[in-house]
Short mmCIF file of C-alpha atoms in Angstrom, two decimals:
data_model
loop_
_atom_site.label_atom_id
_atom_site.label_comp_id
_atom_site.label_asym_id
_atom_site.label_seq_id
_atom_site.Cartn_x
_atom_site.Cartn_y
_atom_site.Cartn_z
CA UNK A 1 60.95 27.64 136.11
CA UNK A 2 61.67 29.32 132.62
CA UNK A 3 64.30 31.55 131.62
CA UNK A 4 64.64 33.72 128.40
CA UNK A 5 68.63 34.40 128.00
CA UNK A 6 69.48 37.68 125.89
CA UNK A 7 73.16 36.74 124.72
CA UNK A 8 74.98 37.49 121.21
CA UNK A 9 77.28 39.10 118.84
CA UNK A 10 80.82 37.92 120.63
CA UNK A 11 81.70 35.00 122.83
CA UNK A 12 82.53 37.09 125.68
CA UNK A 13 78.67 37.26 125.79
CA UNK A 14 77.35 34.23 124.98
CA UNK A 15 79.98 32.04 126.86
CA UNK A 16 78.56 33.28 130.08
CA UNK A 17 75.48 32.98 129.43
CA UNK A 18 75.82 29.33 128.65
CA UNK A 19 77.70 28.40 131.77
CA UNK A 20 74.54 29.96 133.62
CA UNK A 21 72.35 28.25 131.85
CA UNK A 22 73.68 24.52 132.48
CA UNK A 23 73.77 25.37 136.12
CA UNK A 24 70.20 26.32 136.04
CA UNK A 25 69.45 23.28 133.76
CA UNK A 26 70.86 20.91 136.68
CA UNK A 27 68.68 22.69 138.83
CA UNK A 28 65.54 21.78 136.83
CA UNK A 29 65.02 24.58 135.31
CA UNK A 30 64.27 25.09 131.39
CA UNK A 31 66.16 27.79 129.14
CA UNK A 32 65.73 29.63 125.62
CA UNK A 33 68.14 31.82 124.21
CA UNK A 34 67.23 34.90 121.81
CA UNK A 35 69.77 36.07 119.46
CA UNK A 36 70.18 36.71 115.50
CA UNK A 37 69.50 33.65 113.27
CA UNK A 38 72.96 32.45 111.52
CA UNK A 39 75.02 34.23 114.62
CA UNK A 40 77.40 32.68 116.30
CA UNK A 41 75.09 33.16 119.35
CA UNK A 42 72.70 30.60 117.11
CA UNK A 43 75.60 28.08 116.03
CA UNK A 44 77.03 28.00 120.18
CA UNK A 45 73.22 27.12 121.09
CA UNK A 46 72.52 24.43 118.53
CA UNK A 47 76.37 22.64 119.69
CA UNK A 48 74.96 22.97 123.30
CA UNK A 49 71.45 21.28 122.29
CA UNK A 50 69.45 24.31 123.92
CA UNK A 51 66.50 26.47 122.60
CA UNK A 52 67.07 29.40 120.06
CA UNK A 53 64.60 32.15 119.38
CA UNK A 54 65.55 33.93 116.14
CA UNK A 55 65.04 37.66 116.02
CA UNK A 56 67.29 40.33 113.85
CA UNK A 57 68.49 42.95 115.41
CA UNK A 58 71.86 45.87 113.97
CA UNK A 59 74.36 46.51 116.24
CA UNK A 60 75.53 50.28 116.27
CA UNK A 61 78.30 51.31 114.47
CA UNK A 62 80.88 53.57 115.95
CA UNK A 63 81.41 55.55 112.76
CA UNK A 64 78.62 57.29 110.64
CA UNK A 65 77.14 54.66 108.37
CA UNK A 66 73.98 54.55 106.23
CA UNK A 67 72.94 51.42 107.87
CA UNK A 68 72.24 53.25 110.40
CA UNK A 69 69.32 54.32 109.12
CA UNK A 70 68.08 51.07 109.20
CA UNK A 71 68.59 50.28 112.98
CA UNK A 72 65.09 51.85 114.66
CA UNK A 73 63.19 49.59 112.54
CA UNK A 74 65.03 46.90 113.44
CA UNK A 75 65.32 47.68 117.01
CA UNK A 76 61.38 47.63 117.09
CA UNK A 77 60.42 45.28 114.89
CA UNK A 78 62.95 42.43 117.07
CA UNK A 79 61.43 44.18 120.30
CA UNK A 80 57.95 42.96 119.20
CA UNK A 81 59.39 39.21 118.02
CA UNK A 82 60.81 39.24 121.71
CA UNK A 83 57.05 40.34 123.38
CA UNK A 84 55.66 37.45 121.27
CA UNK A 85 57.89 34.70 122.92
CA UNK A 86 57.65 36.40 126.37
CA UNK A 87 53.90 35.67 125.89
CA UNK A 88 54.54 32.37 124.31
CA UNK A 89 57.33 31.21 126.46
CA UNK A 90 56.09 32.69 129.95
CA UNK A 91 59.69 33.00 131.28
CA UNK A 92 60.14 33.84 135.17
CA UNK A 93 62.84 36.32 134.26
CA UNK A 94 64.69 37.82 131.34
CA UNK A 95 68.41 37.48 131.89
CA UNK A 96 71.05 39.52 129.32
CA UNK A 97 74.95 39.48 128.88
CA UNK A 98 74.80 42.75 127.07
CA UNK A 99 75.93 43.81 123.60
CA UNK A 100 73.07 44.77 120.96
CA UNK A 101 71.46 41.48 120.62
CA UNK A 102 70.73 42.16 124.68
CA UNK A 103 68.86 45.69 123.61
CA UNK A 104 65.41 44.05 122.18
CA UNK A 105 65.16 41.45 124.83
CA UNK A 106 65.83 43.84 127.85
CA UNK A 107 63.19 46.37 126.04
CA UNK A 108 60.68 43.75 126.02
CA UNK A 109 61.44 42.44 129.39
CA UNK A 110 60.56 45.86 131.04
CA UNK A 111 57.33 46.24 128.30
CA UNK A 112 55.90 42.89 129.55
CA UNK A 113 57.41 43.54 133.30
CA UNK A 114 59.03 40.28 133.15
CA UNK A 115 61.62 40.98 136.28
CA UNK A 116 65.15 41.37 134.32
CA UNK A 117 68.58 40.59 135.16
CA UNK A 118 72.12 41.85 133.90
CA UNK A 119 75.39 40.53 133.77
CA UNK A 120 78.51 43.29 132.69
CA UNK A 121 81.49 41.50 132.25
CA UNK A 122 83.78 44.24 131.56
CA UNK A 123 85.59 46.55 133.65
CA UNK A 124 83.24 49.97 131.65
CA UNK A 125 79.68 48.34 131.21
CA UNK A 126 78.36 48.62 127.62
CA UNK A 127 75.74 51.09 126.23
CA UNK A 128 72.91 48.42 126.51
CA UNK A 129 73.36 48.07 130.54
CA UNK A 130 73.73 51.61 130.90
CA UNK A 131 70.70 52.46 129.47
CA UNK A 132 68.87 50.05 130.48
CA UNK A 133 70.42 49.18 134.07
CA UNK A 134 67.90 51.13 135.60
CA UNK A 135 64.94 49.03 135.07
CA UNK A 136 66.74 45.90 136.16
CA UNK A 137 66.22 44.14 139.32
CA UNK A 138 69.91 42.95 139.83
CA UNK A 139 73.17 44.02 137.38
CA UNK A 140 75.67 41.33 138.61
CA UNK A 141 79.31 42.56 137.93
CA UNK A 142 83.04 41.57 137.33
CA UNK A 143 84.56 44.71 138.24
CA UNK A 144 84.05 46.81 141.45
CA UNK A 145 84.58 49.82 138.57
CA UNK A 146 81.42 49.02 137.22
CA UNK A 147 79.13 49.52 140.08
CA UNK A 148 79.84 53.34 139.96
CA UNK A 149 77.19 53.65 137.09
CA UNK A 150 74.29 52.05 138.97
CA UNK A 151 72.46 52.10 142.47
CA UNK A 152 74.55 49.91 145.28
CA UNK A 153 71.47 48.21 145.97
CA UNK A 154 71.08 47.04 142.26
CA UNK A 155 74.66 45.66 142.09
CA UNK A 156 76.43 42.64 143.03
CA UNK A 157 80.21 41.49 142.46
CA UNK A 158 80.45 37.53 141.16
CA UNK A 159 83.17 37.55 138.67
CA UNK A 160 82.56 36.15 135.29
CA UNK A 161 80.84 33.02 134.51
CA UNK A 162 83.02 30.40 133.13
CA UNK A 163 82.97 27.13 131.06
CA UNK A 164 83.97 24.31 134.14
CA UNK A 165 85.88 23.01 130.98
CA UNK A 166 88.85 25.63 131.45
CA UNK A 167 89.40 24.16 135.08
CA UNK A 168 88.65 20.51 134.76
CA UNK A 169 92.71 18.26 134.28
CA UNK A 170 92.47 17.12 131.00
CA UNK A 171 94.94 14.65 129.96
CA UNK A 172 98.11 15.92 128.06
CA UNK A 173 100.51 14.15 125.49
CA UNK A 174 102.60 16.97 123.98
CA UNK A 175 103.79 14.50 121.13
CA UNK A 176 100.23 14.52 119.71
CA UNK A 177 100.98 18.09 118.91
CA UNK A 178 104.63 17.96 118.03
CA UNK A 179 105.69 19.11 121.22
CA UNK A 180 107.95 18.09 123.99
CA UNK A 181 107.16 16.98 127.29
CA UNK A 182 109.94 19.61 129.37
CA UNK A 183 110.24 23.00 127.05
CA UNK A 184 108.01 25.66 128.45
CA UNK A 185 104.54 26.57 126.36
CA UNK A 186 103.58 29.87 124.58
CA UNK A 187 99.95 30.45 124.24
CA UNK A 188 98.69 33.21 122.03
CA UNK A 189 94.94 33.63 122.01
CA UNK A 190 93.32 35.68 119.14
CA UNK A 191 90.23 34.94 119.48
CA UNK A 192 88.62 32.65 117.20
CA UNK A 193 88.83 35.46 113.90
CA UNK A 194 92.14 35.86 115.31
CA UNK A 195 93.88 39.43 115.18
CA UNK A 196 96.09 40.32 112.35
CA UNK A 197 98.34 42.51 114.24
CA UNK A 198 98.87 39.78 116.47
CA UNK A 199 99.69 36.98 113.89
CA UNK A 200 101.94 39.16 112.08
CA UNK A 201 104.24 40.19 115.41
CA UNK A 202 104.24 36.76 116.30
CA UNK A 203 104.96 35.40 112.92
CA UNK A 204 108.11 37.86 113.25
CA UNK A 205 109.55 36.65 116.23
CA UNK A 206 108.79 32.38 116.00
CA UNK A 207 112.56 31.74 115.20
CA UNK A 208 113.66 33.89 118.82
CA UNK A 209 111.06 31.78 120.66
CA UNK A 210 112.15 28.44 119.36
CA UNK A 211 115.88 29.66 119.67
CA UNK A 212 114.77 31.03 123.87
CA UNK A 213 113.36 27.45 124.23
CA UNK A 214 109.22 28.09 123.78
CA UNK A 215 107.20 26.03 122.10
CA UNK A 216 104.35 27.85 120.75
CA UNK A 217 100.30 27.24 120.71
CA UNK A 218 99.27 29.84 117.65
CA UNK A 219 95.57 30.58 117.51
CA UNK A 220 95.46 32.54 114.13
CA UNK A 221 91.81 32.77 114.11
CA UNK A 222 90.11 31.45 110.89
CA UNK A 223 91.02 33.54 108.19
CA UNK A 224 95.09 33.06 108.61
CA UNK A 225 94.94 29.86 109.09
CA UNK A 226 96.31 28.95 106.06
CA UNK A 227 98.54 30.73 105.17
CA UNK A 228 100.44 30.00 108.98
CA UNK A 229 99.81 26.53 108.96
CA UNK A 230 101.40 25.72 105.81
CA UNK A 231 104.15 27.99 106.55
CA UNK A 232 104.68 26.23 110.00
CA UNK A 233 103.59 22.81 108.29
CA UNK A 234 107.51 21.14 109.16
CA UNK A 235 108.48 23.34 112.15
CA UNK A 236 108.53 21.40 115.57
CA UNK A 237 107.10 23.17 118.27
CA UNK A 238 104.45 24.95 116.81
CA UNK A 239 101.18 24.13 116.58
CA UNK A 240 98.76 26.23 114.67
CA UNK A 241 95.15 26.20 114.97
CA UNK A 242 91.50 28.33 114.08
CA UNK A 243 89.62 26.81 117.00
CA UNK A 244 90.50 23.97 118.69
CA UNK A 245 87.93 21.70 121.79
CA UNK A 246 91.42 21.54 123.18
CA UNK A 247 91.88 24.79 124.11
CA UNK A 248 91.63 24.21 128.11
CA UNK A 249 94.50 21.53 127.52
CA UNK A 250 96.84 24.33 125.76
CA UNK A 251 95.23 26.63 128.78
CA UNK A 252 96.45 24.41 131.44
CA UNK A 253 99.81 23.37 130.08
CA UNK A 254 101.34 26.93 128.89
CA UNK A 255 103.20 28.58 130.77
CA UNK A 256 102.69 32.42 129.60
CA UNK A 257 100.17 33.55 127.34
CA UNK A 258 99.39 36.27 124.48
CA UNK A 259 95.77 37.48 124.59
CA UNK A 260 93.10 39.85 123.60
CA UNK A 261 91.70 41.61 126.88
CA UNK A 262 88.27 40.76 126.68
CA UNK A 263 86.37 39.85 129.73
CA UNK A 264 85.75 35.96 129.12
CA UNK A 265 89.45 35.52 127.93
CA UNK A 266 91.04 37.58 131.40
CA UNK A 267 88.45 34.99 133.27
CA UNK A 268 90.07 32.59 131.64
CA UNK A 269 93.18 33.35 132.31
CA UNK A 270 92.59 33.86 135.65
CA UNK A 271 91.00 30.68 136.27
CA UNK A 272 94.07 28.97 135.13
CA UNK A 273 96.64 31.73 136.98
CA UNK A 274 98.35 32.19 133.51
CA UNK A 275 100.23 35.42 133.43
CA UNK A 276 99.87 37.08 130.46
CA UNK A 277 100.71 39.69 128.26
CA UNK A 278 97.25 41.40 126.96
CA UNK A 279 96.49 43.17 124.00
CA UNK A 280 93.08 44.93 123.87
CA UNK A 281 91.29 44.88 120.68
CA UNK A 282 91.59 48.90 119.53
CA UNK A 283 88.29 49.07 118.28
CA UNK A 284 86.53 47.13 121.18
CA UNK A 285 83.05 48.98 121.72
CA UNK A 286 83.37 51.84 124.28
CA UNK A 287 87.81 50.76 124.13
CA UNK A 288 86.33 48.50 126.98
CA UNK A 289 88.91 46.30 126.49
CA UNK A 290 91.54 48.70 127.08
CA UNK A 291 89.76 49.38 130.75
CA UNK A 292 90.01 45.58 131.38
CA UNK A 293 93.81 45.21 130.63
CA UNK A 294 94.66 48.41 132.80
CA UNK A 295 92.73 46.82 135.64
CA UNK A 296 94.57 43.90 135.52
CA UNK A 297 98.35 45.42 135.20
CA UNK A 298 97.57 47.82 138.45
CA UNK A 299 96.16 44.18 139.95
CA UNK A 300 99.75 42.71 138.78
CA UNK A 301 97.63 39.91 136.84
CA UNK A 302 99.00 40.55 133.62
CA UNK A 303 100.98 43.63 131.56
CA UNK A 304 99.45 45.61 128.89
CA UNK A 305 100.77 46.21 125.37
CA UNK A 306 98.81 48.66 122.87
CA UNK A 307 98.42 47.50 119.85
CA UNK A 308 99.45 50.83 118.30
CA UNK A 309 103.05 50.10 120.87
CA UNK A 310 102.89 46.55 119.24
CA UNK A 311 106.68 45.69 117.64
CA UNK A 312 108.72 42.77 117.23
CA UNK A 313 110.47 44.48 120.26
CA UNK A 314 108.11 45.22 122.65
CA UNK A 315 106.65 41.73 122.72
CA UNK A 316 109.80 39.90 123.28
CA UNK A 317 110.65 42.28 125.76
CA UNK A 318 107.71 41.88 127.44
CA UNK A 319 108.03 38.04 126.86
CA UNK A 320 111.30 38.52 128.71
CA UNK A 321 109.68 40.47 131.51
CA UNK A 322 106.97 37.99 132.22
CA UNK A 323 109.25 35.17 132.39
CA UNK A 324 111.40 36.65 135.01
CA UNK A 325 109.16 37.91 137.09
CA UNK A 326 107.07 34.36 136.80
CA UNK A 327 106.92 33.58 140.32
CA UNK A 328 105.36 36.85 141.25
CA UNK A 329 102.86 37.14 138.92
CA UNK A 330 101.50 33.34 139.51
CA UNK A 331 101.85 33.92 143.67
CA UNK A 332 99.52 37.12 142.77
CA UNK A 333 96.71 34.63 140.68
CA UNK A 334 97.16 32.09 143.17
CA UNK A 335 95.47 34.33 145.59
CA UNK A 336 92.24 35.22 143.77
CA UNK A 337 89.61 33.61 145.06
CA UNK A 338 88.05 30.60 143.28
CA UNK A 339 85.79 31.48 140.79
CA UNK A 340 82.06 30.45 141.68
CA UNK A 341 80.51 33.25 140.03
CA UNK A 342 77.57 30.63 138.18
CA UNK A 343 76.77 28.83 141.44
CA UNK A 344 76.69 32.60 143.03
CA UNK A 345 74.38 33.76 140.37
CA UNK A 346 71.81 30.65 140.07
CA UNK A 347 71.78 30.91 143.97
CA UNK A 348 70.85 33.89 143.58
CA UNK A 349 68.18 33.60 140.82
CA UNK A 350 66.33 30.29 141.70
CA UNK A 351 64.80 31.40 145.67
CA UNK A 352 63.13 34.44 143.99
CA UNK A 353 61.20 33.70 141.28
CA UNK A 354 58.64 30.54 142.19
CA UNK A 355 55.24 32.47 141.27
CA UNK A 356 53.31 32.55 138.31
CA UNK A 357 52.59 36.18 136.63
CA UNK A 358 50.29 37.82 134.66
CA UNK A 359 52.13 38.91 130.89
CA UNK A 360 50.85 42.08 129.19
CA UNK A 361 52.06 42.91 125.63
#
């Protein structure tokens, strides 16, 4: 059995996409992935040894750009790439995360009637799955929110598909990060570019943390890297980092976290029943983000902070908050179910596509 993954533009996409696609790998199945050449979608697929079909496809900009002009050529010309490796490749089914890289490869998934398959992480499903929901034969959702915007027959709740990595004990020696075994651990996740807003609150209030008794894990994101870890270079009980394969140790061992709100990072989260204080990205396509924090502050998961209510201030007081009502918010993750939305999904996929098909493009 083949299957043709649609998956780019943003981790919260391609992670899940991934995690799917070892499960259906250990079920004998064999996988390609179409996405933008040089993408991060293209760099995540070459570290995880799988096949990568390049195509090049603009995203749409929320303000009025020129380069907009550009994107209907683009959208067809990567449309007809995709046709070409339907017909090459022969997948059973087309599966897509959305975003824009998902718009070709859903468009040439109904054009060759290759039976397609959605996955909307988010709490408000994207422009891509809203269009193009419709024509596909399943839309598997995080959010019971989301299922408002499609046929009940067509949906199915699973959660979101997560790396087994985030859940598996990994071994912990605080020294190797010039920490201490006892003090409790701040985690603040920006998201591998890391959020300026973020670093810049955070950078504010480092001496009240160490002084309250945190010890901090800082992911600046790449481009402020430098300038925090020298200026944290000597200070014990901070450790800075851009990306780091240890992040489901820091996961595991903090205690409360600082987050974007996007879906894979609230999965996260969840997975390891962090409380957290969340953050949505502003300018997060359709404020999406936004509609994932609310839904988990009326869950009691986690408390939102805008970024345009983002002080010095607000964050420690919300710090403050989440510590002393700890208990309660971990009692509240303790009782989500376990996340088996991958096993739920291949399960899913596998029984009903075994037949060969005819491919017109």
């Amino acid at each position: 059995m083949m299957i043709m993954f649609g998956a780019g533009g943003t981790g919260g996409h391609i992670s899940p996409a991934l995690s799917i696609a070892r499960e259906l790998i250990a079920n004998d199945c064999k996988v390609c992935f179409v996405g933008n050449k040089n993408s991060l979608e293209s760099k995540m697929c070459a570290e995880s040894g799988l096949s990568f079909l390049p195509i090049y496809v603009q995203k749409l900009y929320r303000k009025i750009t020129i380069a907009h002009l550009a994107f209907p050529y683009h959208l067809i010309n990567s449309t007809f790439s995709v046709c070409k490796y339907i017909r090459q490749y022969r997948p059973d089914l087309v599966f897509c995360t959305g975003g824009f890289v998902s718009g070709p490869v859903a468009i040439a998934a109904i054009i060759t009637k290759t039976p397609l398959y959605f996955h909307e992480s988010n709490s408000f499903p994207g422009i891509t799955i809203r269009l193009l929901g419709r024509y596909a034969k399943q839309i598997f959702t995080a959010s019971d929110s989301v299922s408002r915007f499609f046929p009940a027959h067509k949906t199915t709740k699973v959660g979101i598909p997560i790396n087994a990595a985030i859940t598996t004990p990994h071994p912990f020696d605080p020294a190797a990060f010039g920490m201490s075994q006892t003090a409790p651990k701040l985690l603040i996740v920006g998201g591998s570019q890391g959020s300026l807003a973020i670093n810049k609150t955070i950078d504010h209030i480092v001496p009240d943390l160490l002084n309250d008794g945190y010890e901090v894990f800082w992911q600046t994101g790449k481009s402020s890297y430098d300038l925090y870890s020298q200026k944290y270079s000597n200070t014990k009980g901070v450790f800075i980092f851009g990306f780091s394969q240890d992040l489901p140790t820091f996961y595991q061992n903090s205690t409360l976290a600082i987050a974007r709100a996007g879906a894979m990072t609230i999965s996260e989260l969840e997975a390891v029943k962090l409380p957290a204080i969340l953050i949505p990205l502003p300018t997060s396509a359709e404020n999406h983000q936004y509609h994932n924090a609310v839904e988990q502050q009326q869950k009691g998961l986690a408390v939102l902070l805008e970024q345009k209510s983002l002080t010095p201030a607000t964050l420690r007081e919300l710090i403050r908050h989440l510590n002393d009502n700890h208990d309660e918010f971990v009692n509240r993750l303790n009782s989500l179910p376990e996340n088996k939305s991958v096993t739920r999904i291949v399960s899913i996929l596998l029984p009903n596509h075994n037949e060969a098909r005819n491919i017109t493009c």
